[in-house]
Short mmCIF file of C-alpha atoms in Angstrom, two decimals:
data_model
loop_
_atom_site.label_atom_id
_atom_site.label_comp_id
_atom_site.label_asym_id
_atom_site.label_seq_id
_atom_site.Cartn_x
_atom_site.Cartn_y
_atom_site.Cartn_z
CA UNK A 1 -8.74 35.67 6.33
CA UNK A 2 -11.39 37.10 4.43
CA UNK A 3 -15.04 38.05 6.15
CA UNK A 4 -17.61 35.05 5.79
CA UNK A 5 -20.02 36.57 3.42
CA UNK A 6 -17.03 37.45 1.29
CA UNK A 7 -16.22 33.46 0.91
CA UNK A 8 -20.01 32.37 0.90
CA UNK A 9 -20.32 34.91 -2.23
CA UNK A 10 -17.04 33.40 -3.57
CA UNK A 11 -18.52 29.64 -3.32
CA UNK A 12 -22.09 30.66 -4.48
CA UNK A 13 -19.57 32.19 -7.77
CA UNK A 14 -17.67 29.06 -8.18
CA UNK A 15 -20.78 26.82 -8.84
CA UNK A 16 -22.64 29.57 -11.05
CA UNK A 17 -18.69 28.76 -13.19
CA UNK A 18 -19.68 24.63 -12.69
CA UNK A 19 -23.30 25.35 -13.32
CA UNK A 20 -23.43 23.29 -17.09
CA UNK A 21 -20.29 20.99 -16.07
CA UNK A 22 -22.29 19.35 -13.32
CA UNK A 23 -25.65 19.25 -14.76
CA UNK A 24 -23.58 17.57 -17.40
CA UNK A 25 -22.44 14.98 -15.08
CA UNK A 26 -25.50 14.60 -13.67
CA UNK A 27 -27.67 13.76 -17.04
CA UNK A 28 -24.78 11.41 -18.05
CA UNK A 29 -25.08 9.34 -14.81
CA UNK A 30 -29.08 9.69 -15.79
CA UNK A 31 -28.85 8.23 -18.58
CA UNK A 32 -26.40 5.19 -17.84
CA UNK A 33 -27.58 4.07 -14.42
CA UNK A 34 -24.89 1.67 -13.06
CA UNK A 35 -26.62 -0.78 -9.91
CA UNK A 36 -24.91 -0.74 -6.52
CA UNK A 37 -21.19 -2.32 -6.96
CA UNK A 38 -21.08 -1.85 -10.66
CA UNK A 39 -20.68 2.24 -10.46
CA UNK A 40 -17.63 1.74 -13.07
CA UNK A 41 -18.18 4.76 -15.21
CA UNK A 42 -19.44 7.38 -12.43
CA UNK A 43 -16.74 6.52 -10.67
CA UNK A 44 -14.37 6.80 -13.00
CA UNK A 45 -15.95 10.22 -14.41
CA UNK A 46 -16.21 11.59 -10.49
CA UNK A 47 -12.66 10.35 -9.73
CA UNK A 48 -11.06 11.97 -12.93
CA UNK A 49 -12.98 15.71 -12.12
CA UNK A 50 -11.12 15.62 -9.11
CA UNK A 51 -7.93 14.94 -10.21
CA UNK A 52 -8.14 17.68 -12.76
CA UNK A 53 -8.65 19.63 -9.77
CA UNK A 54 -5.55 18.51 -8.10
CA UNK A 55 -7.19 16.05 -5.57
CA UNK A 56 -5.36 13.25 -4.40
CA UNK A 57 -7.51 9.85 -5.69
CA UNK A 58 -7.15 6.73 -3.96
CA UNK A 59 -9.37 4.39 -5.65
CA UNK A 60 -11.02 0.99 -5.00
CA UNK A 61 -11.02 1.50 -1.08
CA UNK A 62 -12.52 -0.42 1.28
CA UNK A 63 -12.22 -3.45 -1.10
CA UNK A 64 -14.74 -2.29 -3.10
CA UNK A 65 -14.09 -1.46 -7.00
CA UNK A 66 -15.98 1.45 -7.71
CA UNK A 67 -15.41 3.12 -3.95
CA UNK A 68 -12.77 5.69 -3.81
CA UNK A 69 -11.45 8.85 -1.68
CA UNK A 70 -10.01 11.90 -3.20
CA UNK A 71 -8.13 14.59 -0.69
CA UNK A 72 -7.29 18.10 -1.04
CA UNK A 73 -4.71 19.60 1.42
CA UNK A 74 -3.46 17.42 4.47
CA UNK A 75 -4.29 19.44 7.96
CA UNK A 76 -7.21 20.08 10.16
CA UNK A 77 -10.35 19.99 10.73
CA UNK A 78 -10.72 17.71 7.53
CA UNK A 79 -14.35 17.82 6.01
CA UNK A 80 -15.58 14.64 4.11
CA UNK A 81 -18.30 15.34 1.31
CA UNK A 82 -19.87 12.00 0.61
CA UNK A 83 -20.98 10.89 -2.79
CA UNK A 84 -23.33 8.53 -3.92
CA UNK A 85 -24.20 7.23 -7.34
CA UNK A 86 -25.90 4.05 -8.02
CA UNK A 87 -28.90 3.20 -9.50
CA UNK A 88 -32.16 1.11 -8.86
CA UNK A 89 -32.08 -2.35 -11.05
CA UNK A 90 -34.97 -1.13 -13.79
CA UNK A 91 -35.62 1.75 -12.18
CA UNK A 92 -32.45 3.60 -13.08
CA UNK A 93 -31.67 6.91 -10.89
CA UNK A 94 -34.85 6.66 -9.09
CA UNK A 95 -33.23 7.87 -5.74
CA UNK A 96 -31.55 10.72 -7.40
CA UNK A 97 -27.96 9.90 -6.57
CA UNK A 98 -27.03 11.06 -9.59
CA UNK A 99 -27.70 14.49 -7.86
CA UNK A 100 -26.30 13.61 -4.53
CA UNK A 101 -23.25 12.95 -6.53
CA UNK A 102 -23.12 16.12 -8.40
CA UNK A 103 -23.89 18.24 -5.94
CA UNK A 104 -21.13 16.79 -3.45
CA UNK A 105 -18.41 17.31 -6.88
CA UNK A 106 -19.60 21.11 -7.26
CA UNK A 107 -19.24 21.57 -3.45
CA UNK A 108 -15.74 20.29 -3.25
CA UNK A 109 -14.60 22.14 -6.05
CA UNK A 110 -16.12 25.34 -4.79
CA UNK A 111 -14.60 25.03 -1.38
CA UNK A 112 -11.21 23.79 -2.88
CA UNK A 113 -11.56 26.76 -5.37
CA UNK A 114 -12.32 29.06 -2.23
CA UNK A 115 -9.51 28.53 0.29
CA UNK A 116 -7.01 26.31 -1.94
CA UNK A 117 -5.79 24.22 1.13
CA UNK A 118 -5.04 27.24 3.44
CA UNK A 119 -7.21 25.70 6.09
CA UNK A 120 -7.19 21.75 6.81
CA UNK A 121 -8.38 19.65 4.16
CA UNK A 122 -11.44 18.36 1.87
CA UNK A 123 -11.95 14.55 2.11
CA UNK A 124 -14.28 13.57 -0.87
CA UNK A 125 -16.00 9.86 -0.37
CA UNK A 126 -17.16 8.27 -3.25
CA UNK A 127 -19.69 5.67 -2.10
CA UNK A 128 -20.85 2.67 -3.78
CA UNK A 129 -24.23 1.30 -2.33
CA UNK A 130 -24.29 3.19 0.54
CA UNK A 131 -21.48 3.86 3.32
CA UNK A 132 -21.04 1.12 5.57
CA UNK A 133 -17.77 -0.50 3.97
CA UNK A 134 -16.20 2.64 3.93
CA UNK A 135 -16.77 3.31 7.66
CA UNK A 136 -15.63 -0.39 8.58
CA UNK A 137 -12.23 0.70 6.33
CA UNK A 138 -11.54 3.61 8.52
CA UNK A 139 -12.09 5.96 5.86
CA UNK A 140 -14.09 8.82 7.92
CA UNK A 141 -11.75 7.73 11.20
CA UNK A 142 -9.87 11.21 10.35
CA UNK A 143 -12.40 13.02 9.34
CA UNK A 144 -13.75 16.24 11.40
CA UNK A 145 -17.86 16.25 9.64
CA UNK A 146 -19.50 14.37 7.35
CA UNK A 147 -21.70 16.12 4.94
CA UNK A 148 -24.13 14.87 2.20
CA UNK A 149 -27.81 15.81 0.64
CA UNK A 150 -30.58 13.76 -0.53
CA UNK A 151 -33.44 14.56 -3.02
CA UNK A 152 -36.67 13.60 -1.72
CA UNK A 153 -40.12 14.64 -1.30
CA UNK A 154 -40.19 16.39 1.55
CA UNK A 155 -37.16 19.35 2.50
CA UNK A 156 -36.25 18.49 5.86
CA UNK A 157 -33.29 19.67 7.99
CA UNK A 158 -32.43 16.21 8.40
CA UNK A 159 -33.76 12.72 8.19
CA UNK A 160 -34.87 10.37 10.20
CA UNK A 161 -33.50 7.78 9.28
CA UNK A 162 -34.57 4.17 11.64
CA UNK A 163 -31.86 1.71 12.76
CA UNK A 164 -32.08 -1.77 10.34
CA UNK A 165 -31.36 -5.51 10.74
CA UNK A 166 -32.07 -8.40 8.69
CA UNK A 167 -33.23 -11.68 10.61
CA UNK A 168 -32.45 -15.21 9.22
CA UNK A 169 -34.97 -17.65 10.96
CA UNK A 170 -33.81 -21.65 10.66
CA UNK A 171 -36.01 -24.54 12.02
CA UNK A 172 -34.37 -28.33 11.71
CA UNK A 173 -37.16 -31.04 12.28
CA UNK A 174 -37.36 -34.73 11.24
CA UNK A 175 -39.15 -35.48 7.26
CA UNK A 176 -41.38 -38.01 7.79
CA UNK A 177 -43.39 -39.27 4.99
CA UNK A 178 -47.34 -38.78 4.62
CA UNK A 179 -47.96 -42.61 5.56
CA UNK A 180 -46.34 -41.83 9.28
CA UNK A 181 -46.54 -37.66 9.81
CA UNK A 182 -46.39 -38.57 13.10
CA UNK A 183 -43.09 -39.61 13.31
CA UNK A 184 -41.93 -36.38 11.89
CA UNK A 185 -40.93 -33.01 13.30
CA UNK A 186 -42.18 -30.21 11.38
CA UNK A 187 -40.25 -27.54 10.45
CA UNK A 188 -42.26 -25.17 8.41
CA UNK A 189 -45.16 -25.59 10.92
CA UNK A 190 -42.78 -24.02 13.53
CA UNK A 191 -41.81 -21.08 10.75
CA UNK A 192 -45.77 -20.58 10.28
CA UNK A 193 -46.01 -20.23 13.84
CA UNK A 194 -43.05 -18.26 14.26
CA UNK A 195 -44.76 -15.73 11.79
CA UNK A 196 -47.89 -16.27 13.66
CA UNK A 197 -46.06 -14.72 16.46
CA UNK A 198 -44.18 -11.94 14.92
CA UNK A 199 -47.80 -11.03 13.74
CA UNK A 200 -49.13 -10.85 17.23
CA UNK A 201 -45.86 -8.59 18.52
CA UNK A 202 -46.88 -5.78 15.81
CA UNK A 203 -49.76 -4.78 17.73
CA UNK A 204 -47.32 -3.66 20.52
CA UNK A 205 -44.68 -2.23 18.93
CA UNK A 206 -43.60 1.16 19.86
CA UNK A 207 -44.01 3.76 17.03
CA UNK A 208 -41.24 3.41 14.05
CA UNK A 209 -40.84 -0.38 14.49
CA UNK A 210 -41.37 -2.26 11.71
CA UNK A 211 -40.89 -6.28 11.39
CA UNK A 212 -41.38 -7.83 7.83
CA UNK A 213 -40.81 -11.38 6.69
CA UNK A 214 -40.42 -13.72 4.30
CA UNK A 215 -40.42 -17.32 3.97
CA UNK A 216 -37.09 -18.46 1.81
CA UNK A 217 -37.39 -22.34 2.24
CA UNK A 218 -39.90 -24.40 3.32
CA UNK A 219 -39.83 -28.21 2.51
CA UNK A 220 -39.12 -29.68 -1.62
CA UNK A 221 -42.03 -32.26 -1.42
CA UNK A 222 -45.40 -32.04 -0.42
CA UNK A 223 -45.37 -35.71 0.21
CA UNK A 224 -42.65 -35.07 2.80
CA UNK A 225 -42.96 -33.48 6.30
CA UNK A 226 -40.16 -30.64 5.80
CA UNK A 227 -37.09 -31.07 8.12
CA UNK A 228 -35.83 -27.66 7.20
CA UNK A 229 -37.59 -24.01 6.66
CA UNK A 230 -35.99 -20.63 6.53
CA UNK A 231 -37.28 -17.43 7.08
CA UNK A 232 -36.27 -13.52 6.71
CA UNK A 233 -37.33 -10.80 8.57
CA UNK A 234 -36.43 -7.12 7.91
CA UNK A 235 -36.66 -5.30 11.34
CA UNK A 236 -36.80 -1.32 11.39
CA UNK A 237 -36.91 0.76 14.92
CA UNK A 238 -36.40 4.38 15.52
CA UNK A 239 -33.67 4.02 17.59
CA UNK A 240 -30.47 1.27 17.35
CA UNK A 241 -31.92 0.26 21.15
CA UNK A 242 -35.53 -0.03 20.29
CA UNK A 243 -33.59 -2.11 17.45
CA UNK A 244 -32.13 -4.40 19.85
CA UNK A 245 -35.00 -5.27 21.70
CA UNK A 246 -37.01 -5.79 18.53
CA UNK A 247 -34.02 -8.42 17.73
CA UNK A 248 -34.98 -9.99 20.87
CA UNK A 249 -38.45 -9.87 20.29
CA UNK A 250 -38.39 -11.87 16.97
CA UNK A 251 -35.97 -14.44 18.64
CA UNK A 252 -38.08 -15.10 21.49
CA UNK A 253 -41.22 -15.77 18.64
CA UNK A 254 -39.00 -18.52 16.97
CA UNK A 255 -38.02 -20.21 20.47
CA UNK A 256 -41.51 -20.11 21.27
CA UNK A 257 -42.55 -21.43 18.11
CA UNK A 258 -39.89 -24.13 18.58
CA UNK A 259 -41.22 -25.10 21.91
CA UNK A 260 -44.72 -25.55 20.60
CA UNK A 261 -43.79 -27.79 17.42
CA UNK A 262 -40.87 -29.68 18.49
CA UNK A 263 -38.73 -27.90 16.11
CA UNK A 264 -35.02 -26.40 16.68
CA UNK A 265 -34.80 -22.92 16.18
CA UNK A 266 -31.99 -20.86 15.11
CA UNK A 267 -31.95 -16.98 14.98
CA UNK A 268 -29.24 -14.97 13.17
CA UNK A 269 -28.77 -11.25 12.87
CA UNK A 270 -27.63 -10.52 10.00
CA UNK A 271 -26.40 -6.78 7.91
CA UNK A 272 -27.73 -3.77 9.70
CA UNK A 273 -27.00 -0.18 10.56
CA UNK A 274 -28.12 2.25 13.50
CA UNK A 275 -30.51 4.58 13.93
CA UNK A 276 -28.68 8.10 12.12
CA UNK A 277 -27.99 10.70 14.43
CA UNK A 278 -28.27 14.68 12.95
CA UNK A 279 -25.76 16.98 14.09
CA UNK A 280 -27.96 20.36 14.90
CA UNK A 281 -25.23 22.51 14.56
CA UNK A 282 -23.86 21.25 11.52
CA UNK A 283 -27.58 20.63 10.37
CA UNK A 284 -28.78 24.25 10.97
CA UNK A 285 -25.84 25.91 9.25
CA UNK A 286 -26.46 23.57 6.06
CA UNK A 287 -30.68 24.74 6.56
CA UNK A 288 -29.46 28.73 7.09
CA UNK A 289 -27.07 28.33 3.60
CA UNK A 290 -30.17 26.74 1.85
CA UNK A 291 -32.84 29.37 2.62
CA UNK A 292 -30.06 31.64 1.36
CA UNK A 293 -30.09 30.00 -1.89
CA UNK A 294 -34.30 29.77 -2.14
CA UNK A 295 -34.95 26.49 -0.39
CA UNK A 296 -36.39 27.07 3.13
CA UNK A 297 -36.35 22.90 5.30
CA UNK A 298 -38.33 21.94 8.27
CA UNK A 299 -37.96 19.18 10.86
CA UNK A 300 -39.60 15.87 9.48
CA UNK A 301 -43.10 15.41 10.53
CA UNK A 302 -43.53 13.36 13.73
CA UNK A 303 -43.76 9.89 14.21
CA UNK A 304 -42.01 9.42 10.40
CA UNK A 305 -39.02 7.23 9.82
CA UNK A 306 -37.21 6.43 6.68
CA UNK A 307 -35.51 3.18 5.42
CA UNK A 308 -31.38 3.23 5.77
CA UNK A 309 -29.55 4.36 3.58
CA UNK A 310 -25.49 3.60 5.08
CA UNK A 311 -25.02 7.09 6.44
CA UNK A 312 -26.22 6.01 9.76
CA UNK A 313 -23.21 4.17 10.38
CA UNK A 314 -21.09 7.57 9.73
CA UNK A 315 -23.03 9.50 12.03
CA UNK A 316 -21.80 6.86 14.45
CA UNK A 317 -18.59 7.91 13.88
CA UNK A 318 -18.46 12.04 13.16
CA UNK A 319 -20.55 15.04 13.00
CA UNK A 320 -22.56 14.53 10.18
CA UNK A 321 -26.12 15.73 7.87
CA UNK A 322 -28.08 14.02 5.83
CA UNK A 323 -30.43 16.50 4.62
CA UNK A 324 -33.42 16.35 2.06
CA UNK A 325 -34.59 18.50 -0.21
CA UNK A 326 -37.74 18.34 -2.30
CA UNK A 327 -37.53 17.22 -6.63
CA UNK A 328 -41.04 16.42 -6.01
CA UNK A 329 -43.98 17.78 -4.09
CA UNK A 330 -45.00 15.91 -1.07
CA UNK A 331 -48.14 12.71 -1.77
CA UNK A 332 -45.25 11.49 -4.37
CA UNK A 333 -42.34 8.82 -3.48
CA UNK A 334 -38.71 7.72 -4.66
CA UNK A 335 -38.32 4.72 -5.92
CA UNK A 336 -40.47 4.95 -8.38
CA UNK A 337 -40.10 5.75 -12.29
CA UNK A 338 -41.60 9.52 -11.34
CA UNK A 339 -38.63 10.09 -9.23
CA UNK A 340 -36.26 9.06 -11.61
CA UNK A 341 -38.36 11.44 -14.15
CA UNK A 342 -38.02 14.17 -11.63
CA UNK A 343 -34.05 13.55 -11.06
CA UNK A 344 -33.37 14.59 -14.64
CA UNK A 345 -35.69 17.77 -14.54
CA UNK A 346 -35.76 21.42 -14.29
CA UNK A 347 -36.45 21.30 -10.63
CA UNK A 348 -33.81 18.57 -10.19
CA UNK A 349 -31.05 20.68 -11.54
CA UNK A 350 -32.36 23.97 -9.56
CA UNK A 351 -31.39 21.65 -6.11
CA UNK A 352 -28.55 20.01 -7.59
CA UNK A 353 -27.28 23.75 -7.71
CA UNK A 354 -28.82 24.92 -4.26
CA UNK A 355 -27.30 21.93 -2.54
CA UNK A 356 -24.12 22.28 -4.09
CA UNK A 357 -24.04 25.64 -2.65
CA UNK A 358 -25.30 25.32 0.68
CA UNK A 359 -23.39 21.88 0.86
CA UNK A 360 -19.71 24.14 -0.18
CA UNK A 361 -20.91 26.94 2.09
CA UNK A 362 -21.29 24.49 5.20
CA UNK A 363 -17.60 22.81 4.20
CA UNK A 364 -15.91 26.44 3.45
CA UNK A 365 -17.06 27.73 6.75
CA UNK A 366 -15.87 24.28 9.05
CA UNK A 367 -12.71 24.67 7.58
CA UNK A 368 -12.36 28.65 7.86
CA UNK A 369 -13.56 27.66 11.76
CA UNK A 370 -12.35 25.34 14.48
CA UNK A 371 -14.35 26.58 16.80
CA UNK A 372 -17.66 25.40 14.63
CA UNK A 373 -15.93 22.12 14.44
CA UNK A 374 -15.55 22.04 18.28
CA UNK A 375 -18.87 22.83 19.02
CA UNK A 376 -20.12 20.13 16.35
CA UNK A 377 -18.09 17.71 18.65
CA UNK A 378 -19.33 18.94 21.76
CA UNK A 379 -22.73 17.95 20.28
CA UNK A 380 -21.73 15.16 18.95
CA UNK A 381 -20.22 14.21 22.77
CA UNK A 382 -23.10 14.90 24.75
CA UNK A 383 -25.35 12.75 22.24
CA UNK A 384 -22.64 9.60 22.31
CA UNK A 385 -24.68 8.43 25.81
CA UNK A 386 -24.15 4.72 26.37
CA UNK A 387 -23.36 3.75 22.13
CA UNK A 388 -19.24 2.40 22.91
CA UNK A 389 -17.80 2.65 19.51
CA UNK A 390 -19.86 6.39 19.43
CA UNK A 391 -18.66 7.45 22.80
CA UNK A 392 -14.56 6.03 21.95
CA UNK A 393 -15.06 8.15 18.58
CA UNK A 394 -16.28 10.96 20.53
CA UNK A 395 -13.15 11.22 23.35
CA UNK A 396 -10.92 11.23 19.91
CA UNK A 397 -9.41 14.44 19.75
CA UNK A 398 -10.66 17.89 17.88
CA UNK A 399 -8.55 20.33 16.11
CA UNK A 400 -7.33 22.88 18.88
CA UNK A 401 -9.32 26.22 18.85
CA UNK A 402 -7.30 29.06 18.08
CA UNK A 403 -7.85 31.97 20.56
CA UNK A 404 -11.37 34.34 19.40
CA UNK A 405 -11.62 31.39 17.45
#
């Protein structure tokens, strides 16, 4: 097999060829932002450049319509490239995904370009919305590392991405009318409390917790003490245990409140992810392929967390990155119409091209190497702890190691 720099060269070749085919892509996904779940044209664009490539395309996975997989060569390790591509309602590609989903395209071309299926396989993920469903499908259950990018403001190694849950708060009292209040049970009194509470608990909060809420029913009359109120809260913690006792936290507000008012609570936890969990090794060979293409990363700042974004839930499962890497300078956010500005600019294509590169380097090498693979795993063991479903995915077994491998 040829040397390393040899096949790094090759890959860096390969997307100079895509260069104009995926900046193409890229400013047509720009300009014809499809919202999570309704990804029909990307996905049908992403899906047909890799099966002009001679991918195999399995679409509509997971149950979803605009999700598909698309694999090249059938052995180990196998290395999934994710791909994301919807859009913000209004705000169009203001989370650059129509980068994220370039970038993975030229990478899996470049590495299928590279070692044509001599050495295990490419497993390309297309992602609608983020990656939960796919994970609950099995879809990364064979897979050996998970790699994706993501513009930003900052370039960071990885991110650090906080474990989410969304709350539902009931109350049931008795309506009463205004002439007898008394005789009545009030339910959104016991929400108000509730969020009295939940107001008091942020002052203790460890660092990276987050708890915010909103009230989503709370009586139809005002001539009527309300038997009913609902409430939301969208809980954020660094870690998927600080996440769990921040769970308990908001449910022990609501019984509380339920005790002072009468009231009957009910707490449900609703759609979530955990906390995302880098991969150093696989993480510093993406940062080391990056500087080689001009873009240098750093760990994130302290004591920062990000929202989700569905990758957490893969990192659960495999080796896997989620690097970012700066469209705009630092004091600037996504989200916002700037971002999606920035996504369709000079300095957007310049990454979409770095990560590309660094992103096809990182695959070319995994599958060139067992051994990197093992070690990614050994990581990837030692950092399962007490997490069940991480620590079963973890005793799964590697591709063997050849000898000097």
């Amino acid at each position: 097999m040829e040397p390393d720099e040899a096949r790094h060269e090759r890959v860096d070749q390969e997307i100079e060829r895509l260069d104009e085919r995926l900046w193409s892509l890229a400013g047509e996904l720009h300009a014809y932002p499809e919202p999570a779940g309704e990804e029909h044209n990307a996905a049908k664009r992403l899906t047909a450049e890799l099966a002009a490539e001679g991918f195999d395309v399995r679409r509509g996975v997971a149950d979803l319509p605009t999700a598909f997989t698309a694999r090249y060569g059938t052995g180990r390790p196998c290395v999934a490239l994710l791909l994301a591509y919807d859009a913000l309602p209004g705000l169009g590609h203001a989370r650059g995904h129509n980068l994220v989903a370039a970038a993975g395209l030229g990478a899996a071309l470049a590495a299928r370009r590279v070692l044509a299926g001599d050495a295990g396989s490419l497993l390309v993920v297309g992602c609608p919305a983020d990656e939960t469903a796919p994970v609950r499908a099995g879809v990364f259950d064979e897979a050996d590392a998970a790699l994706v990018f993501h513009p930003g403001v900052h370039s960071w190694s990885w991110t650090p991405l906080a474990a989410r849950a969304e709350v539902r708060m009931t109350f049931h009292g008795r309506a009463a009318g205004l002439a007898a209040p008394e005789q009545g049970v009030d339910a959104l009194a016991a929400l108000v409390q509730a969020f009295t509470a939940v107001a008091a608990l942020r002052s203790r909060l460890p660092p990276g917790s987050r708890a915010q809420g909103i009230v989503t029913r709370g009586g139809e009359s005002t001539d009527v003490v309300p038997d009913l109120a609902e409430g939301r809260f969208g809980l954020h913690a660094r870690t998927t245990a600080e996440l769990d006792q921040l769970v308990a936290d908001v449910t022990a507000c609501a019984e509380g409140a339920a005790l002072a008012t009468g009231a009957k609570a009910g707490v449900e936890r609703l759609e979530g992810s955990s906390h995302f969990r880098d991969n150093p090794v696989l993480s510093r060979r993406f940062s080391h392929h990056l500087a080689a293409c001009g873009i240098h990363t750093t760990p994130p700042d302290p004591g920062v967390f990000a929202g989700g974004s569905g990758v957490e839930e893969v990192s659960v499962r495999v080796p896997a990155i989620h690097p970012l890497i700066a469209i705009l300078d630092p004091g600037h956010a996504d989200r916002t119409p700037e971002f999606a500005t920035a996504a369709a600019s000079p300095r957007g294509r310049t990454v979409l091209l770095a990560a590309a590169a660094a992103l096809g380097r990182t695959a070319v090498d995994l599958l060139a190497h067992p051994a990197l693979v093992f070690q990614a795993w050994s990581r990837f063991t030692d950092q399962a702890g007490t997490d069940q479903a991480r620590a079963e995915r973890a005793g799964s077994p590697v591709p063997p190691v050849p000898p000097g491998g």
